[in-house]
Short mmCIF file of C-alpha atoms and ligand atoms in Angstrom, two decimals:
data_model
loop_
_atom_site.label_atom_id
_atom_site.label_comp_id
_atom_site.label_asym_id
_atom_site.label_seq_id
_atom_site.Cartn_x
_atom_site.Cartn_y
_atom_site.Cartn_z
CA MET D 9 2.82 32.21 16.64
CA GLU D 10 6.05 30.74 17.80
CA LYS D 11 6.33 27.14 18.91
CA LEU D 12 9.27 26.64 21.22
CA SER D 13 8.95 22.91 22.12
CA GLN D 14 7.66 19.66 20.71
CA LYS D 15 5.37 19.10 23.68
CA LYS D 16 1.88 17.69 23.06
CA ILE D 17 -1.36 17.90 25.11
CA ASP D 18 -3.34 14.88 26.22
CA LYS D 19 -7.02 14.65 25.50
CA ASN D 20 -9.18 16.03 28.33
CA ALA D 21 -6.14 17.86 29.79
CA THR D 22 -6.76 20.38 32.58
CA ILE D 23 -6.10 23.98 31.69
CA LEU D 24 -5.75 27.07 33.81
CA PHE D 25 -5.55 30.75 32.95
CA ASP D 26 -4.03 33.85 34.51
CA SER D 27 -3.50 37.38 33.39
CA VAL D 28 -1.91 40.67 34.23
CA GLY D 29 -3.25 43.97 32.94
CA CYS D 30 -6.41 45.42 31.66
CA LYS D 31 -10.05 44.28 31.52
CA LEU D 32 -9.54 43.37 27.84
CA ASN D 33 -6.98 40.79 28.87
CA LYS D 34 -9.46 39.22 31.26
CA TYR D 35 -12.18 39.25 28.66
CA GLU D 36 -9.89 37.54 26.13
CA LEU D 37 -9.06 34.85 28.70
CA GLU D 38 -12.77 34.15 29.08
CA ILE D 39 -13.04 33.63 25.37
CA MET D 40 -10.03 31.29 25.32
CA ARG D 41 -11.46 29.42 28.37
CA ALA D 42 -14.69 28.83 26.43
CA GLN D 43 -12.73 27.65 23.39
CA SER D 44 -10.73 25.17 25.54
CA GLU D 45 -13.99 23.65 26.78
CA THR D 46 -15.18 23.08 23.26
CA LEU D 47 -11.89 21.19 22.76
CA GLY D 48 -12.75 18.83 25.62
CA MET D 49 -10.31 20.34 28.02
CA VAL D 50 -11.12 20.95 31.72
CA PRO D 51 -10.66 24.59 32.82
CA LEU D 52 -9.50 24.99 36.43
CA VAL D 53 -10.33 27.94 38.72
CA LYS D 54 -8.03 29.24 41.43
CA GLN D 55 -5.46 26.48 41.11
CA LYS D 56 -1.73 26.80 40.73
CA SER D 57 -1.03 23.96 38.39
CA GLY D 58 -2.61 22.40 35.30
CA ASP D 59 -1.60 20.35 32.27
CA VAL D 60 -1.87 23.46 30.12
CA VAL D 61 -1.26 26.96 31.51
CA VAL D 62 -2.27 30.08 29.44
CA LEU D 63 -0.85 33.41 30.58
CA ASN D 64 -2.05 36.76 29.21
CA THR D 65 0.61 39.38 29.80
CA CYS D 66 0.82 43.19 29.81
CA SER D 67 3.63 45.67 29.10
CA VAL D 68 1.89 48.97 29.53
CA THR D 69 4.67 50.03 31.97
CA ASN D 70 8.04 48.57 32.84
CA SER D 71 6.53 47.31 36.12
CA ALA D 72 3.68 45.54 34.22
CA SER D 73 6.40 43.81 32.17
CA ALA D 74 8.16 42.80 35.41
CA ASP D 75 4.86 41.42 36.80
CA SER D 76 4.35 39.48 33.58
CA ARG D 77 7.81 38.06 33.77
CA ARG D 78 7.28 37.07 37.39
CA MET D 79 3.97 35.40 36.56
CA ILE D 80 5.58 33.30 33.78
CA ARG D 81 8.50 32.28 35.99
CA LYS D 82 6.20 31.34 38.85
CA TYR D 83 3.97 29.12 36.73
CA ARG D 84 6.99 27.52 34.94
CA LYS D 85 8.46 26.68 38.38
CA HIS D 86 5.31 25.05 39.70
CA ASN D 87 4.40 23.32 36.44
CA GLU D 88 7.58 21.74 35.20
CA ASN D 89 5.92 19.42 32.69
CA SER D 90 2.98 21.60 31.70
CA TYR D 91 2.43 23.05 28.25
CA ILE D 92 2.76 26.80 28.85
CA VAL D 93 1.23 29.31 26.41
CA VAL D 94 2.15 33.00 26.76
CA THR D 95 0.24 35.72 24.99
CA GLY D 96 -0.56 39.39 25.39
CA CYS D 97 1.36 42.63 25.05
CA TYR D 98 4.53 41.70 26.93
CA SER D 99 5.08 38.68 24.75
CA GLN D 100 4.70 40.94 21.76
CA THR D 101 6.93 43.85 22.80
CA ASP D 102 9.63 41.68 24.40
CA ILE D 103 9.42 38.41 22.56
CA GLU D 104 13.16 37.66 22.90
CA GLU D 105 12.93 37.95 26.71
CA VAL D 106 9.82 35.69 26.79
CA LYS D 107 11.57 33.05 24.73
CA GLU D 108 14.23 32.72 27.49
CA LEU D 109 11.61 31.77 30.08
CA GLY D 110 11.27 28.13 29.05
CA ILE D 111 7.70 28.26 27.71
CA ASP D 112 6.12 26.17 24.95
CA LEU D 113 4.08 28.52 22.72
CA ILE D 114 3.85 32.26 22.14
CA LEU D 115 0.74 33.73 20.59
CA ASN D 116 0.55 37.43 19.57
CA ASN D 117 -2.52 39.51 20.38
CA MET D 118 -4.17 38.86 17.07
CA GLU D 119 -3.73 35.09 17.47
CA LYS D 120 -5.71 34.91 20.72
CA ALA D 121 -8.91 34.75 18.72
CA LYS D 122 -7.59 31.70 16.89
CA PHE D 123 -6.68 29.85 20.10
CA PHE D 124 -9.11 27.06 19.25
CA ASP D 125 -7.52 26.31 15.90
CA ILE D 126 -3.94 26.66 17.00
CA ILE D 127 -4.12 24.61 20.23
CA LYS D 128 -6.18 21.90 18.61
CA GLU D 129 -3.14 20.94 16.43
CA ASP D 130 -1.23 19.95 19.56
CA ILE D 131 -3.87 17.76 21.26
CA ASN D 132 -3.26 14.00 20.96
CA ASP D 133 -5.97 11.76 19.40
CA LEU D 134 -8.30 14.68 18.76
CA ASP D 135 -10.26 12.79 16.11
CA ASP D 136 -12.35 11.12 18.81
CA LEU D 137 -13.55 14.41 20.15
CA ASP D 138 -16.71 16.01 19.13
CA LEU D 139 -15.27 19.16 17.62
CA GLN D 140 -18.52 20.74 16.55
CA LYS D 141 -17.52 24.33 16.76
CA GLN D 142 -20.39 25.74 18.74
CA SER D 143 -20.77 29.44 19.10
CA ILE D 144 -17.88 30.53 21.32
CA MET D 145 -19.83 33.44 22.79
CA SER D 146 -22.75 31.34 23.99
CA SER D 147 -20.53 29.13 26.09
CA VAL D 148 -18.63 31.94 27.82
CA LYS D 149 -19.73 32.11 31.46
CA PHE D 150 -19.74 35.77 32.28
CA GLN D 151 -20.47 36.92 35.80
CA SER D 152 -23.12 39.56 35.28
CA ARG D 153 -22.22 41.86 32.43
CA PRO D 154 -20.45 40.46 29.37
CA PHE D 155 -17.70 42.59 27.86
CA LEU D 156 -18.09 42.69 24.13
CA LYS D 157 -14.88 43.58 22.43
CA ILE D 158 -15.51 45.34 19.14
CA GLN D 159 -12.11 46.90 18.48
CA ASP D 160 -8.44 46.31 19.27
CA GLY D 161 -5.26 48.30 18.81
CA CYS D 162 -4.80 52.06 18.69
CA ASP D 163 -3.53 54.66 16.26
CA ALA D 164 -3.14 57.47 18.79
CA TYR D 165 0.47 57.19 20.00
CA CYS D 166 0.18 58.97 23.34
CA SER D 167 3.76 59.62 24.42
CA TYR D 168 3.65 57.31 27.52
CA CYS D 169 1.76 54.42 25.94
CA ILE D 170 3.14 51.18 24.49
CA ILE D 171 -0.23 49.88 23.34
CA PRO D 172 -0.04 50.97 19.67
CA ARG D 173 3.21 49.01 19.51
CA ALA D 174 1.97 46.08 21.58
CA ARG D 175 -1.44 45.66 20.13
CA GLY D 176 -0.83 47.22 16.76
CA ARG D 177 -2.91 49.61 14.68
CA SER D 178 -6.64 49.90 15.22
CA ARG D 179 -8.75 47.03 13.91
CA SER D 180 -12.53 46.61 14.19
CA VAL D 181 -14.73 43.58 14.35
CA ASP D 182 -17.05 43.24 11.36
CA ARG D 183 -20.36 44.96 12.13
CA GLN D 184 -22.52 41.91 11.35
CA GLU D 185 -20.40 39.75 13.61
CA VAL D 186 -20.82 42.30 16.43
CA LEU D 187 -24.60 42.55 15.88
CA ASP D 188 -24.98 38.74 15.88
CA GLN D 189 -23.12 38.53 19.20
CA VAL D 190 -25.22 41.29 20.64
CA LYS D 191 -28.40 39.45 19.62
CA GLU D 192 -27.18 36.23 21.15
CA LEU D 193 -25.87 37.69 24.44
CA SER D 194 -28.76 40.02 25.06
CA THR D 195 -31.25 37.09 25.24
CA THR D 196 -29.48 36.11 28.54
CA TYR D 197 -27.84 39.28 29.78
CA PRO D 198 -29.73 42.51 30.38
CA GLU D 199 -26.57 44.61 30.19
CA LEU D 200 -23.61 44.35 27.80
CA VAL D 201 -20.41 46.38 28.17
CA ILE D 202 -19.07 47.54 24.82
CA THR D 203 -15.31 47.56 24.96
CA GLY D 204 -12.16 48.06 22.95
CA VAL D 205 -8.70 49.64 23.30
CA ASN D 206 -9.91 52.88 21.74
CA LEU D 207 -13.62 52.59 21.01
CA GLY D 208 -13.88 55.82 19.04
CA GLN D 209 -11.63 54.29 16.40
CA TYR D 210 -14.21 51.65 15.61
CA GLU D 211 -14.88 51.60 11.84
CA ASP D 212 -16.54 49.25 9.48
CA HIS D 213 -16.07 50.87 6.11
CA GLU D 214 -16.46 54.52 5.49
CA ASP D 215 -19.23 56.39 7.35
CA TYR D 216 -19.91 53.54 9.75
CA GLY D 217 -18.29 54.17 13.09
CA LEU D 218 -19.14 53.65 16.77
CA LEU D 219 -22.24 55.82 16.75
CA GLU D 220 -23.76 53.96 13.74
CA LEU D 221 -22.97 50.64 15.40
CA LEU D 222 -24.58 51.65 18.64
CA LYS D 223 -27.68 52.81 16.78
CA ASP D 224 -27.94 49.36 15.13
CA MET D 225 -27.42 47.68 18.53
CA VAL D 226 -30.17 49.61 20.31
CA ALA D 227 -32.55 48.70 17.50
CA ILE D 228 -32.31 45.01 18.54
CA ASP D 229 -35.47 44.24 20.63
CA SER D 230 -33.73 41.96 23.14
CA VAL D 231 -31.16 44.59 24.03
CA LYS D 232 -31.98 46.29 27.38
CA LYS D 233 -28.86 48.21 28.39
CA LEU D 234 -25.49 48.94 26.73
CA ARG D 235 -22.61 50.43 28.73
CA ILE D 236 -19.81 52.13 26.85
CA SER D 237 -16.67 51.19 28.75
CA SER D 238 -14.60 54.28 27.90
CA LEU D 239 -14.46 56.99 25.28
CA GLU D 240 -11.62 59.32 24.38
CA PRO D 241 -12.64 62.97 24.95
CA ASN D 242 -12.44 63.98 21.24
CA ASP D 243 -14.95 61.23 20.40
CA LEU D 244 -17.62 62.63 22.73
CA THR D 245 -19.12 64.94 20.15
CA PRO D 246 -22.41 66.80 20.70
CA GLU D 247 -24.10 64.29 18.33
CA PHE D 248 -22.73 61.36 20.31
CA LEU D 249 -23.73 62.87 23.63
CA ASN D 250 -27.25 63.62 22.46
CA PHE D 251 -27.59 60.00 21.35
CA MET D 252 -26.46 58.83 24.82
CA VAL D 253 -28.85 61.09 26.57
CA GLU D 254 -31.88 60.44 24.40
CA ASN D 255 -31.59 56.70 24.10
CA GLU D 256 -32.77 54.95 27.24
CA LYS D 257 -30.87 51.74 26.35
CA ILE D 258 -27.53 53.51 26.75
CA CYS D 259 -26.24 53.63 30.34
CA LYS D 260 -25.85 57.10 31.75
CA HIS D 261 -22.19 56.63 32.54
CA ILE D 262 -19.27 58.19 30.71
CA HIS D 263 -15.65 57.24 31.44
CA LEU D 264 -13.71 59.97 29.71
CA PRO D 265 -9.88 59.51 30.21
CA LEU D 266 -8.29 62.84 30.94
CA GLN D 267 -4.76 61.62 31.89
CA GLY D 268 -3.02 64.99 32.27
CA GLY D 269 -4.76 67.71 34.29
CA GLU D 270 -2.97 70.71 32.71
CA ASP D 271 -2.55 72.05 29.15
CA GLN D 272 1.19 71.70 28.75
CA LEU D 273 1.09 68.28 30.37
CA LEU D 274 -1.58 67.25 27.88
CA LYS D 275 0.67 68.40 25.05
CA ASP D 276 3.66 66.52 26.46
CA MET D 277 1.48 63.42 26.77
CA ARG D 278 0.36 63.90 23.12
CA ARG D 279 -3.29 64.05 24.07
CA HIS D 280 -5.03 66.16 21.45
CA TYR D 281 -7.39 68.36 23.48
CA THR D 282 -7.13 71.22 26.00
CA MET D 283 -8.47 71.49 29.54
CA GLU D 284 -11.01 73.96 28.24
CA GLU D 285 -12.29 71.55 25.60
CA TYR D 286 -12.46 68.70 28.14
CA THR D 287 -14.25 70.86 30.71
CA GLU D 288 -16.82 71.87 28.08
CA LYS D 289 -17.62 68.20 27.29
CA LEU D 290 -18.29 67.51 30.98
CA ARG D 291 -20.40 70.67 31.27
CA MET D 292 -22.54 69.69 28.30
CA ALA D 293 -23.01 66.15 29.64
CA ARG D 294 -24.04 67.40 33.08
CA GLU D 295 -26.38 69.94 31.65
CA LEU D 296 -28.11 67.48 29.39
CA CYS D 297 -28.37 64.77 32.04
CA PRO D 298 -27.66 65.74 35.69
CA ASP D 299 -27.73 62.05 36.74
CA PHE D 300 -24.83 61.07 34.48
CA CYS D 301 -21.93 59.37 36.28
CA LEU D 302 -18.83 61.09 34.95
CA GLY D 303 -15.46 59.49 35.53
CA ALA D 304 -11.87 59.82 34.28
CA ASP D 305 -8.41 58.28 34.28
CA ILE D 306 -5.71 60.57 35.68
CA MET D 307 -2.03 59.88 35.45
CA VAL D 308 0.27 61.42 38.07
CA GLY D 309 4.03 61.69 38.04
CA PHE D 310 4.51 62.16 34.34
CA PRO D 311 8.18 63.37 33.80
CA THR D 312 7.26 67.00 33.02
CA GLU D 313 4.77 67.27 35.91
CA ASP D 314 6.92 69.45 38.16
CA ASP D 315 5.63 70.98 41.45
CA GLU D 316 4.26 74.11 39.78
CA CYS D 317 2.48 72.07 37.17
CA PHE D 318 0.99 69.78 39.76
CA GLU D 319 -0.42 72.80 41.66
CA LYS D 320 -2.29 73.68 38.44
CA VAL D 321 -3.43 70.07 38.07
CA LYS D 322 -4.94 70.22 41.54
CA GLU D 323 -6.70 73.46 40.79
CA ASN D 324 -8.02 72.10 37.46
CA LEU D 325 -9.17 68.82 38.93
CA LEU D 326 -11.03 70.60 41.70
CA ALA D 327 -12.90 72.58 39.08
CA LEU D 328 -13.96 69.57 36.98
CA GLU D 329 -17.41 68.03 37.34
CA LEU D 330 -16.11 64.53 37.72
CA ASP D 331 -17.64 61.94 40.03
CA TYR D 332 -14.60 59.67 40.32
CA PHE D 333 -10.96 59.42 39.19
CA HIS D 334 -9.03 56.25 38.39
CA VAL D 335 -5.52 57.26 39.34
CA PHE D 336 -2.46 55.82 37.67
CA THR D 337 1.16 56.59 38.51
CA PHE D 338 3.44 57.14 35.59
CA SER D 339 6.11 54.52 35.24
CA ALA D 340 8.60 54.66 32.44
CA ARG D 341 8.16 52.33 29.56
CA ASP D 342 10.94 51.44 27.16
CA LYS D 343 10.21 52.20 23.50
CA THR D 344 7.89 55.12 24.34
CA VAL D 345 8.55 58.80 23.68
CA ALA D 346 8.06 59.74 27.35
CA ASN D 347 10.85 57.40 28.33
CA ASN D 348 13.32 59.64 26.57
CA LEU D 349 12.37 62.74 28.54
CA SER D 350 15.21 63.74 30.87
CA GLN D 351 13.05 64.88 33.79
CA ARG D 352 11.83 62.47 36.46
CA VAL D 353 9.44 62.88 39.37
CA ASP D 354 10.66 61.57 42.70
CA PRO D 355 8.88 58.27 43.64
CA GLN D 356 7.80 59.63 47.00
CA VAL D 357 6.29 62.70 45.37
CA LYS D 358 4.46 60.50 42.90
CA LYS D 359 2.99 58.52 45.80
CA GLN D 360 1.80 61.79 47.49
CA ARG D 361 0.15 62.96 44.26
CA ASN D 362 -1.49 59.65 43.77
CA ARG D 363 -2.88 59.88 47.29
CA TRP D 364 -4.14 63.44 46.75
CA VAL D 365 -6.11 62.46 43.64
CA SER D 366 -7.40 59.27 45.26
CA ASP D 367 -8.66 61.21 48.25
CA LEU D 368 -10.40 63.67 45.95
CA SER D 369 -11.91 60.76 44.09
CA SER D 370 -13.35 59.27 47.33
CA LYS D 371 -14.91 62.59 48.29
CA ARG D 372 -16.39 63.03 44.79
CA LYS D 373 -17.82 59.53 44.86
CA GLN D 374 -19.48 60.07 48.22
CA ALA D 375 -20.98 63.34 47.06
CA PHE D 376 -22.23 61.72 43.86
CA LEU D 377 -23.93 58.89 45.75
CA LYS D 378 -25.55 61.15 48.29
CA ARG D 379 -26.90 63.41 45.52
CA HIS D 380 -29.03 60.44 44.37
CA ILE D 381 -30.64 59.42 47.66
CA GLY D 382 -34.39 59.12 47.09
CA LYS D 383 -34.11 58.67 43.33
CA THR D 384 -35.10 55.48 41.41
CA PHE D 385 -32.95 54.03 38.62
CA ASP D 386 -32.94 51.16 36.13
CA ALA D 387 -30.50 48.49 37.36
CA VAL D 388 -29.27 45.01 36.62
CA VAL D 389 -29.09 42.49 39.43
CA GLU D 390 -25.70 40.77 39.70
CA ARG D 391 -25.24 37.08 39.64
CA SER D 392 -23.48 36.27 42.91
CA GLY D 393 -24.42 32.63 43.62
CA LYS D 394 -27.03 33.80 46.18
CA THR D 395 -30.70 33.48 45.20
CA THR D 396 -32.52 35.47 47.87
CA GLY D 397 -31.74 37.76 50.81
CA PHE D 398 -29.45 40.72 50.12
CA MET D 399 -28.50 41.13 46.49
CA LYS D 400 -26.57 43.77 44.54
CA ALA D 401 -27.69 45.62 41.46
CA LEU D 402 -25.73 48.11 39.38
CA THR D 403 -27.71 51.13 38.29
CA ASP D 404 -27.66 52.64 34.89
CA ASN D 405 -25.46 55.40 36.23
CA TYR D 406 -22.96 53.07 37.90
CA ILE D 407 -24.18 52.89 41.50
CA PRO D 408 -23.94 49.48 43.17
CA VAL D 409 -27.08 49.18 45.33
CA ILE D 410 -27.76 46.50 47.97
CA PHE D 411 -31.41 45.56 48.46
CA GLU D 412 -33.41 42.72 50.03
CA THR D 413 -35.50 40.28 48.08
CA THR D 414 -37.30 36.97 48.53
CA GLU D 415 -37.16 36.18 44.79
CA ASP D 416 -34.17 34.99 42.81
CA LEU D 417 -33.44 38.07 40.70
CA ALA D 418 -29.98 37.30 39.34
CA LEU D 419 -29.56 38.92 35.92
CA LYS D 420 -32.97 40.57 36.13
CA PHE D 421 -33.60 44.06 34.92
CA VAL D 422 -35.17 46.01 37.82
CA LYS D 423 -35.83 49.46 39.24
CA VAL D 424 -34.29 50.33 42.60
CA ARG D 425 -34.60 53.35 44.81
CA ILE D 426 -31.51 54.60 46.63
CA ASP D 427 -32.27 55.02 50.37
CA GLU D 428 -29.04 55.26 52.25
CA VAL D 429 -25.32 55.77 51.57
CA GLY D 430 -22.83 54.25 54.00
CA THR D 431 -19.06 54.66 53.98
CA ASP D 432 -18.57 51.97 51.38
CA LYS D 433 -22.05 50.64 50.59
CA VAL D 434 -25.33 51.94 49.16
CA PHE D 435 -28.66 50.49 50.32
CA GLY D 436 -31.87 50.67 48.50
CA THR D 437 -35.37 49.22 47.87
CA LEU D 438 -36.60 47.16 44.99
CA ILE D 439 -39.39 49.10 43.22
CA LYS D 440 -40.08 47.06 40.06
CA ILE D 441 -38.94 43.81 38.43
CA GLN D 442 -38.90 44.16 34.69
CA ASN D 443 -42.54 44.76 33.77
CA LYS D 444 -43.91 43.69 37.15
CA GLU D 445 -44.91 46.21 39.84
CA ILE D 446 -44.07 45.13 43.40
S1 SF4 N 516 -5.44 56.47 23.25
FE1 SF4 N 516 -3.36 56.82 23.97
S2 SF4 N 516 -3.31 55.87 26.01
FE2 SF4 N 516 -5.16 55.03 24.95
S3 SF4 N 516 -4.38 53.12 23.96
FE3 SF4 N 516 -4.19 54.75 22.43
S4 SF4 N 516 -2.08 55.45 22.67
FE4 SF4 N 516 -2.56 54.33 24.52
#
């Protein structure tokens, strides 16, 4: 923590939050928002100014750092007298730059969790407030599926990634704390998304890793569905896959980041698997459960991805049984190994490659959706503010289905049948509401 001004916060101050970067950053902002409410502050939504402004930054690429810088400058300009807190990866990797931006407090990634205790010191006349520290999790207002963060940091050091430096070594939340949160959240939410920077590195003492934790989670009666946000390929072992397939509380959706679509590229990226190994994981998953939704992150434009290499990437991607790709374009990041490589891919070429993979992804997604017409799946109805009419449910295998209902089904666990696939929407019929036949 670094305090850069003597500014204080009035009781019942308004507070607004903004972030750049990954889902974890958004999740952490939700937690801080909940903590600010317990301090008597008034969180604002979609406003440009507040008495306190909390900005969660990212530095995964140089352009993410630039976006973070722009965000801080913009809020400082429109909030001359506000108390501005900056946290997140950019404030950790480039702290000296952040200090120059005229803000009031810097919190590192570890300190976000202590937001309540740190900020409370700067609120005037706080004695009058009822500071009964209620459960932070219970007051977090998640849309439909809470993200439950069980791990932070990473020990992998992929050559293009700043995260191990920005978020530090892997650290796991104590298993009892996780299980208590799961118990609490699952009484309201039928689906929880289990998340972390590198989930496979979860560890609570020897011999208790992610698989053991998931087994304890599914044993909790109130838990209906758990979605694993993402898993590194080497962590999808046959044992793990069998557990996913056999346990009906685990969503049939695997996001398995591939990143480089060719063996030498994978080596240059310091990803520790080959295309053959990756392909075999997908094959096993598909064989054990044909309805699995299988997705991956792909990075294009890595410095050593020359034209010949990209031709092989195309060939390899076409052969993979993936249902969607999240495409990222490489952008150099200071303080990473990849930044020191002498080669560079032309920005226009990077754009074309990104388009090629995105187009392939759209085709795969359509094919995946069409393959499931006529089938019925478990799904969770989203909370959208509407109570009847057309509502949206997300199936176990990641298909957003629109259906009509006369009952308020927000956050209900249902079964839906997929009837029709449009260009960007899927329509279906409600078959069952929890234990009630229709
Ligand atoms: S696994 Fe690699 S890409 Fe993912 S956070 Fe760790 S270092 Fe970064």
